[in-house]
Coordinates of C-alpha atoms in Angstrom, one line a residue:
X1 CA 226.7 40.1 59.9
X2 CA 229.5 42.6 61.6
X3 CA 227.7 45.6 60.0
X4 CA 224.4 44.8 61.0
X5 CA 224.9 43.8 64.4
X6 CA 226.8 46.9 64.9
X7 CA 223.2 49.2 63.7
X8 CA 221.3 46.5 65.8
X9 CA 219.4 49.7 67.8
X10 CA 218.7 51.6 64.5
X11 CA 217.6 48.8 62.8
X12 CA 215.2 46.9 65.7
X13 CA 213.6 51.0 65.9
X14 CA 212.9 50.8 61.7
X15 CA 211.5 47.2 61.8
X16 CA 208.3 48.9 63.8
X17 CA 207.6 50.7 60.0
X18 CA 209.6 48.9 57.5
X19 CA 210.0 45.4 56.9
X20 CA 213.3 44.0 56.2
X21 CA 213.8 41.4 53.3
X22 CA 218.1 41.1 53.0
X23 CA 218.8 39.4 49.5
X24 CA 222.4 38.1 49.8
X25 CA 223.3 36.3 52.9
X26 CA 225.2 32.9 52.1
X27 CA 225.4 30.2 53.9
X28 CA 229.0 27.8 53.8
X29 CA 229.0 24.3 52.1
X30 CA 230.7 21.4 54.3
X31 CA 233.2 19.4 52.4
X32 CA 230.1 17.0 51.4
X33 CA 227.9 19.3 50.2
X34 CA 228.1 17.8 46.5
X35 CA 228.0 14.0 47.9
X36 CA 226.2 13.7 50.1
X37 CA 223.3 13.3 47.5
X38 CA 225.2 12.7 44.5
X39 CA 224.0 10.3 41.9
X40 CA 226.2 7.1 41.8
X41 CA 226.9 7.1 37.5
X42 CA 228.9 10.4 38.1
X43 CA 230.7 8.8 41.4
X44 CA 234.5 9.1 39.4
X45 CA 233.5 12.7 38.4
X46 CA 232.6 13.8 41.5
X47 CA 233.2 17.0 42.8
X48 CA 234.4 16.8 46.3
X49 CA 237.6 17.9 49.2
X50 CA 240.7 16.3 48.7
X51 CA 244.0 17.1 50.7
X52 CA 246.9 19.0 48.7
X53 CA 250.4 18.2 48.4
X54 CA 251.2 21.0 50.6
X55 CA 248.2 19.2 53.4
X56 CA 245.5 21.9 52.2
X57 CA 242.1 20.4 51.5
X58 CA 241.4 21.7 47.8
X59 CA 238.0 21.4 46.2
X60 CA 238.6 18.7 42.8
X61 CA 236.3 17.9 40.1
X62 CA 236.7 14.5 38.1
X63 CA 240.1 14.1 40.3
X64 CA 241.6 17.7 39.0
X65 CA 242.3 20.8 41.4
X66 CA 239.8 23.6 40.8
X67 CA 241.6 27.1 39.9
X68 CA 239.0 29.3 41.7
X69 CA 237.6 28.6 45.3
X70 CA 240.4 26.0 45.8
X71 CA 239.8 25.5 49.3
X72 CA 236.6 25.0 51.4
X73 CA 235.2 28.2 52.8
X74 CA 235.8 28.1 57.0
X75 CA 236.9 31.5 57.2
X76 CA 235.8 34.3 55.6
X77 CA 236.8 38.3 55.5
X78 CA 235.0 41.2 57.2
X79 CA 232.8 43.6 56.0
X80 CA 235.2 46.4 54.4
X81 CA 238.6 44.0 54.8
X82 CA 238.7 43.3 50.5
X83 CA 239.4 47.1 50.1
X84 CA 242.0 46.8 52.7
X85 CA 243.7 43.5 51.8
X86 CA 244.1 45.2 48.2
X87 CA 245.5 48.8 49.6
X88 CA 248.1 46.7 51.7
X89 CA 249.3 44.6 48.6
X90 CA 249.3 48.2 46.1
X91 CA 251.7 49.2 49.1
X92 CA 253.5 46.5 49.3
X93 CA 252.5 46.2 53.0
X94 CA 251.7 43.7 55.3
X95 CA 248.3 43.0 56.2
X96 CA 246.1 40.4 58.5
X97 CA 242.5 40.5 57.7
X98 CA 239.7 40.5 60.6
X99 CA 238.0 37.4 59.8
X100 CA 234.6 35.8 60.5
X101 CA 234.7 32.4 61.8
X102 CA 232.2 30.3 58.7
X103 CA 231.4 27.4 61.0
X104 CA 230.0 29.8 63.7
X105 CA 226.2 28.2 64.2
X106 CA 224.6 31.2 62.8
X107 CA 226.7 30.2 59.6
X108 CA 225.6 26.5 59.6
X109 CA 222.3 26.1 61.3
X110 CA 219.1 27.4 60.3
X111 CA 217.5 27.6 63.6
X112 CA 220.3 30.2 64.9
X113 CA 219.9 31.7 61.9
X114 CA 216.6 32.7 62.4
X115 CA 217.9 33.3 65.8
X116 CA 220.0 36.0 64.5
X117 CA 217.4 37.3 62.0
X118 CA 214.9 38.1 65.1
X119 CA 217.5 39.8 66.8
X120 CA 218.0 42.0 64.1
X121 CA 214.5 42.5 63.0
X122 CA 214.4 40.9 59.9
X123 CA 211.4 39.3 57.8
X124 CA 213.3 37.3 55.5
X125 CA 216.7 36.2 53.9
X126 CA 217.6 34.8 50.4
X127 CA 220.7 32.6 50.8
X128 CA 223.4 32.0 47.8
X129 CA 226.2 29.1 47.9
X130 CA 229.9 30.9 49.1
X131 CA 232.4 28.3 47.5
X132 CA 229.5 26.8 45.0
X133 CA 229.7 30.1 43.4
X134 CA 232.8 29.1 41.7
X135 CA 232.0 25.6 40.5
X136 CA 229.7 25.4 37.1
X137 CA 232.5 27.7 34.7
X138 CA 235.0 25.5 35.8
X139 CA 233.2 22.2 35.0
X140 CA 232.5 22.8 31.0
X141 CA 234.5 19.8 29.7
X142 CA 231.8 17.2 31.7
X143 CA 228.6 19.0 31.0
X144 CA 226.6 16.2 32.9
X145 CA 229.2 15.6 35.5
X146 CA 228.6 19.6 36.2
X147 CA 224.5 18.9 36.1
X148 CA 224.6 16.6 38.5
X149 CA 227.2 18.1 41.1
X150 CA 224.6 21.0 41.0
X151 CA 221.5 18.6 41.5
X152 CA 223.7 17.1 44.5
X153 CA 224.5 20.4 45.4
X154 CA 220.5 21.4 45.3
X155 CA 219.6 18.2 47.9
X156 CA 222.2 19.2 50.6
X157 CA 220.5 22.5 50.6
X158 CA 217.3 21.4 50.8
X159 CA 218.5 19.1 53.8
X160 CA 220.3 21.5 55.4
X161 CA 218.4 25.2 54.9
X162 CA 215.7 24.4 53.0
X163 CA 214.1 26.0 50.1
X164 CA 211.0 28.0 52.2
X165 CA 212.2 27.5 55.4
X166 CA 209.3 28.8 57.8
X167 CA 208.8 31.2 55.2
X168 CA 211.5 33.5 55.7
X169 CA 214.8 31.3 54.6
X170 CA 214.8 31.1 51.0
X171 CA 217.9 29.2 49.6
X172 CA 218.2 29.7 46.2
X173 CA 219.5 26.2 44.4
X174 CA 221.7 26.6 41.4
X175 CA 220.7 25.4 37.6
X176 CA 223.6 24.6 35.8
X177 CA 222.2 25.0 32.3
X178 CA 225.1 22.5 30.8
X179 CA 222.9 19.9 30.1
X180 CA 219.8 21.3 28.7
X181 CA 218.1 17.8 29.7
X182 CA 219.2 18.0 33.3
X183 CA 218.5 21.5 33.8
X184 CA 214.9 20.7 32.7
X185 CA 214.1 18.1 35.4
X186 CA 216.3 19.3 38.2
X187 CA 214.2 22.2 37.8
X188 CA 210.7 20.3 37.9
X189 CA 212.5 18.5 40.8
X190 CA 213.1 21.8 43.1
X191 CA 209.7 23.7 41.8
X192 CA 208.1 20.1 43.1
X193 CA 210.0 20.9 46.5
X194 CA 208.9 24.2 47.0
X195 CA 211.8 26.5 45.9
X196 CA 210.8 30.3 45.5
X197 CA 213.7 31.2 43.4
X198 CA 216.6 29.7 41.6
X199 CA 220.5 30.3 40.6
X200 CA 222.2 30.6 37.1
X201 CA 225.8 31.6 36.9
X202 CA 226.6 35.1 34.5
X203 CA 228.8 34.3 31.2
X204 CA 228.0 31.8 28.2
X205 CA 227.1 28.1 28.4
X206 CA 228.7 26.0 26.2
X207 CA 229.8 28.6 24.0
X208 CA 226.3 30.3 23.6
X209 CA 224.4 32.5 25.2
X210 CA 222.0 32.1 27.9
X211 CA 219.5 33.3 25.4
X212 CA 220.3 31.1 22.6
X213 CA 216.9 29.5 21.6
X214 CA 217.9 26.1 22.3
X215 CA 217.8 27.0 25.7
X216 CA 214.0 28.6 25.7
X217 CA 212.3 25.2 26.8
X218 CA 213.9 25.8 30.2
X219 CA 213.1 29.3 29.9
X220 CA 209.4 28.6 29.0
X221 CA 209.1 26.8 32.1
X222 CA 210.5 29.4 34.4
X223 CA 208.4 32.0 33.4
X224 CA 205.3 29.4 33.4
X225 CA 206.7 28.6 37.0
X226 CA 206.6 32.5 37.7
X227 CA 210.0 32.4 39.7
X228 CA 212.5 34.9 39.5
X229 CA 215.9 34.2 38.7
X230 CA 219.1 35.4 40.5
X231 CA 222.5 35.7 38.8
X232 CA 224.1 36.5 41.4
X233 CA 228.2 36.8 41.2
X234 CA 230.0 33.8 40.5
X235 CA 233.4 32.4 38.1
X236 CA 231.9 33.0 34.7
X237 CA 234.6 31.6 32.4
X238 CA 236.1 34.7 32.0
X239 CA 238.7 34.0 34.1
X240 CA 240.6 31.5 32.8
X241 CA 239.6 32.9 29.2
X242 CA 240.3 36.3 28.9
X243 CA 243.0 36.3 31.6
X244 CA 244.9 33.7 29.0
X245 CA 243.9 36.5 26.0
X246 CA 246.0 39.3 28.1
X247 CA 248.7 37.2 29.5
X248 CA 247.5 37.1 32.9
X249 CA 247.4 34.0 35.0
X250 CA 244.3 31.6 34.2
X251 CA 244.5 30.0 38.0
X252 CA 244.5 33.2 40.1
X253 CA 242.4 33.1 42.4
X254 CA 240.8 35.8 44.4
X255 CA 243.5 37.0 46.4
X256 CA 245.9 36.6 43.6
X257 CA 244.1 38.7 40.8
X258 CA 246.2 41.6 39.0
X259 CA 244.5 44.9 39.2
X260 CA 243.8 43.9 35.3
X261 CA 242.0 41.1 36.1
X262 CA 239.8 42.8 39.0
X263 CA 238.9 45.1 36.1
X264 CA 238.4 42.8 33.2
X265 CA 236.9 39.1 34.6
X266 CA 235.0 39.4 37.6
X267 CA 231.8 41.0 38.6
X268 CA 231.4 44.1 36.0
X269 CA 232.4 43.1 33.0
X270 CA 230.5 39.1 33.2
X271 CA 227.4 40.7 34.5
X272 CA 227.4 44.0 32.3
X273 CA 228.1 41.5 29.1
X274 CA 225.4 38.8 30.4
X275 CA 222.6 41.3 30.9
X276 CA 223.1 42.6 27.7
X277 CA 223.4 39.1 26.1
X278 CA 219.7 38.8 27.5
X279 CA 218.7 41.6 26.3
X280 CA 220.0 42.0 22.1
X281 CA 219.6 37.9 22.1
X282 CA 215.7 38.7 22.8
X283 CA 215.0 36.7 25.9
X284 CA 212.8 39.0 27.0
X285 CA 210.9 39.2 23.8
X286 CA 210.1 35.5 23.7
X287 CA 209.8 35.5 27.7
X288 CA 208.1 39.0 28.5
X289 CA 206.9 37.5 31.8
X290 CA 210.4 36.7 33.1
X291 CA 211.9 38.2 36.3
X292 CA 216.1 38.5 36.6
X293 CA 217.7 39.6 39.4
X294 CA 221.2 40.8 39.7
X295 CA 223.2 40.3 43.3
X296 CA 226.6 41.3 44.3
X297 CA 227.5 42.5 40.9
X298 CA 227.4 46.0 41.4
X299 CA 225.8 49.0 40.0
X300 CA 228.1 51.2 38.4
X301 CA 227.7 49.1 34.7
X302 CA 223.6 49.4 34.6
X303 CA 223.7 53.7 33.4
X304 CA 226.4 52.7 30.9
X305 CA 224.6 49.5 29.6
X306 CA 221.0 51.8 29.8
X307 CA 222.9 54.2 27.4
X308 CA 224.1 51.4 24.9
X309 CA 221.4 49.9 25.1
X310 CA 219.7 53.0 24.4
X311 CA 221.9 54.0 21.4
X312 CA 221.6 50.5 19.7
X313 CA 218.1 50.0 19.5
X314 CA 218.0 53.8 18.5
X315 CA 220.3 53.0 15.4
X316 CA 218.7 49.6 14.7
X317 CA 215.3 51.5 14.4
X318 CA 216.9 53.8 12.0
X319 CA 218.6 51.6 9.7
X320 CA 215.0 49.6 9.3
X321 CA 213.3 53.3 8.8

């Protein structure tokens, strides 16, 4: 928001020629925002704001702490401020971040959003959760319990921001693929309600890939539904995982992470693997009609995933020859 207020004049003098579609704005989830709607069998597994020992509120699933996103998003860091909070620490320096206030009304209210949109001469925004990003890896034990935070989840957005709101908000709600049941008809349920796109987090379900075949009913009825589908950045498992693997610590959360674990379980290395996962698992060969879109993951990892990509195929086509 910061960087494009400050190119305001630039960008109002481009919108006369080029339309302006910005897909990653997020919106902040209030400490209800997964009960609110939630269905009453999964009350005791709920996900929902608790206060800490230490007086914190703390995001808790089923009564246990979360060990990414503890805390409910009010605050969050300026445009440029993560490269800076990480220089500080490698220096063993000091450092307050400029921070954006999350409960501003432009952060909360559609209307102002749109408010804000017109003022910068924007068509239309895709919106993706801030704190919900870290929920679904960390809810594997209670497959169901994690379904139907999600479908609870999926009703305060559509309450709140709305799936095609005037046609130029389009919240993206999140299919936690956990429950291949519940993925199934809480994505009838949001198609039904208008919803133009939809959310699944990058790493393995349940042990298997996204592109296992038990899983191609629900892909069979995205592509049928002809909506593309956004992995966007989000806790992928590999956290707690591969940080136990190396010795790192399994609970660190963003501000904590080694240099190691920057490198090794967030962003690169979940998307680089997941795309690739779709790929030599043959989603797109049983699905050729699918769209995928990948937000806030970078783009460094596509040339070298293109290249091994590339050079498997090319030595799978050999060995069959």
């Amino acid at each position: 928001f910061v960087s494009v207020r400050e190119t305001q004049p630039e960008i109002q003098s481009m919108h006369a020629s080029i339309r302006i579609v910005d897909v990653d704005q997020h919106y902040y989830e209030p400490v209800d925002c997964c009960t609110r709607h939630l269905d009453p069998r999964f009350r005791d597994q709920a996900l929902r704001v608790v206060e800490g020992p230490d007086g914190v509120p703390e995001w808790r699933f089923a009564g246990r702490p979360l060990d990414l996103e503890r805390s409910p998003r009010h605050v969050t860091i300026a445009p440029g401020e993560l490269e800076r909070i990480l220089s500080a620490a490698t220096a063993g320096e000091p450092y307050s971040p400029v921070l954006i206030d999350g409960t501003a009304p432009e952060y909360t209210d559609r209307d102002v959003r749109l408010a804000k949109m017109d003022e910068w001469g924007m068509d239309a925004a895709v919106l993706f959760p801030s704190s919900g990003l870290g929920f679904d890896a960390q809810m594997s034990d209670l497959p169901e319990a994690a379904c139907a935070a999600a479908t609870a989840l999926n009703r305060w957005i559509e309450e709140d921001w709305g799936f095609a709101y005037r046609d130029r908000i389009f919240a993206a709600p999140f299919i936690s693929l956990q429950s291949l049941p519940m993925a199934i008809a809480e994505l009838e349920r949001i198609l039904q309600a208008g919803a133009r796109l939809i959310q699944i987090r990058l790493g393995p379900v349940g042990g298997r890939s996204p592109a296992h075949p038990d899983f191609d009913p629900f892909w069979a009825r995205v592509e049928e539904a002809g909506v593309p589908v956004a992995l966007h950045i989000t806790a992928s498992g590999y956290e707690q995982a591969l940080s136990r693997l190396w010795g790192e610590d399994p609970r660190a959360d963003h501000h904590q992470r080694s240099g190691f674990q920057w490198y090794a379980v967030f962003a690169t290395r979940p998307a680089m693997d997941t795309f690739a996962a779709l790929v030599f698992h043959n989603l797109f060969g049983r699905f050729p009609r699918l769209r995928v879109l990948s937000v806030e993951n970078g783009s460094r990892w596509v040339a070298p995933l293109l290249a091994i990509l590339s050079t498997g195929f090319s030595f799978l086509a050999s060995v069959r020859l």
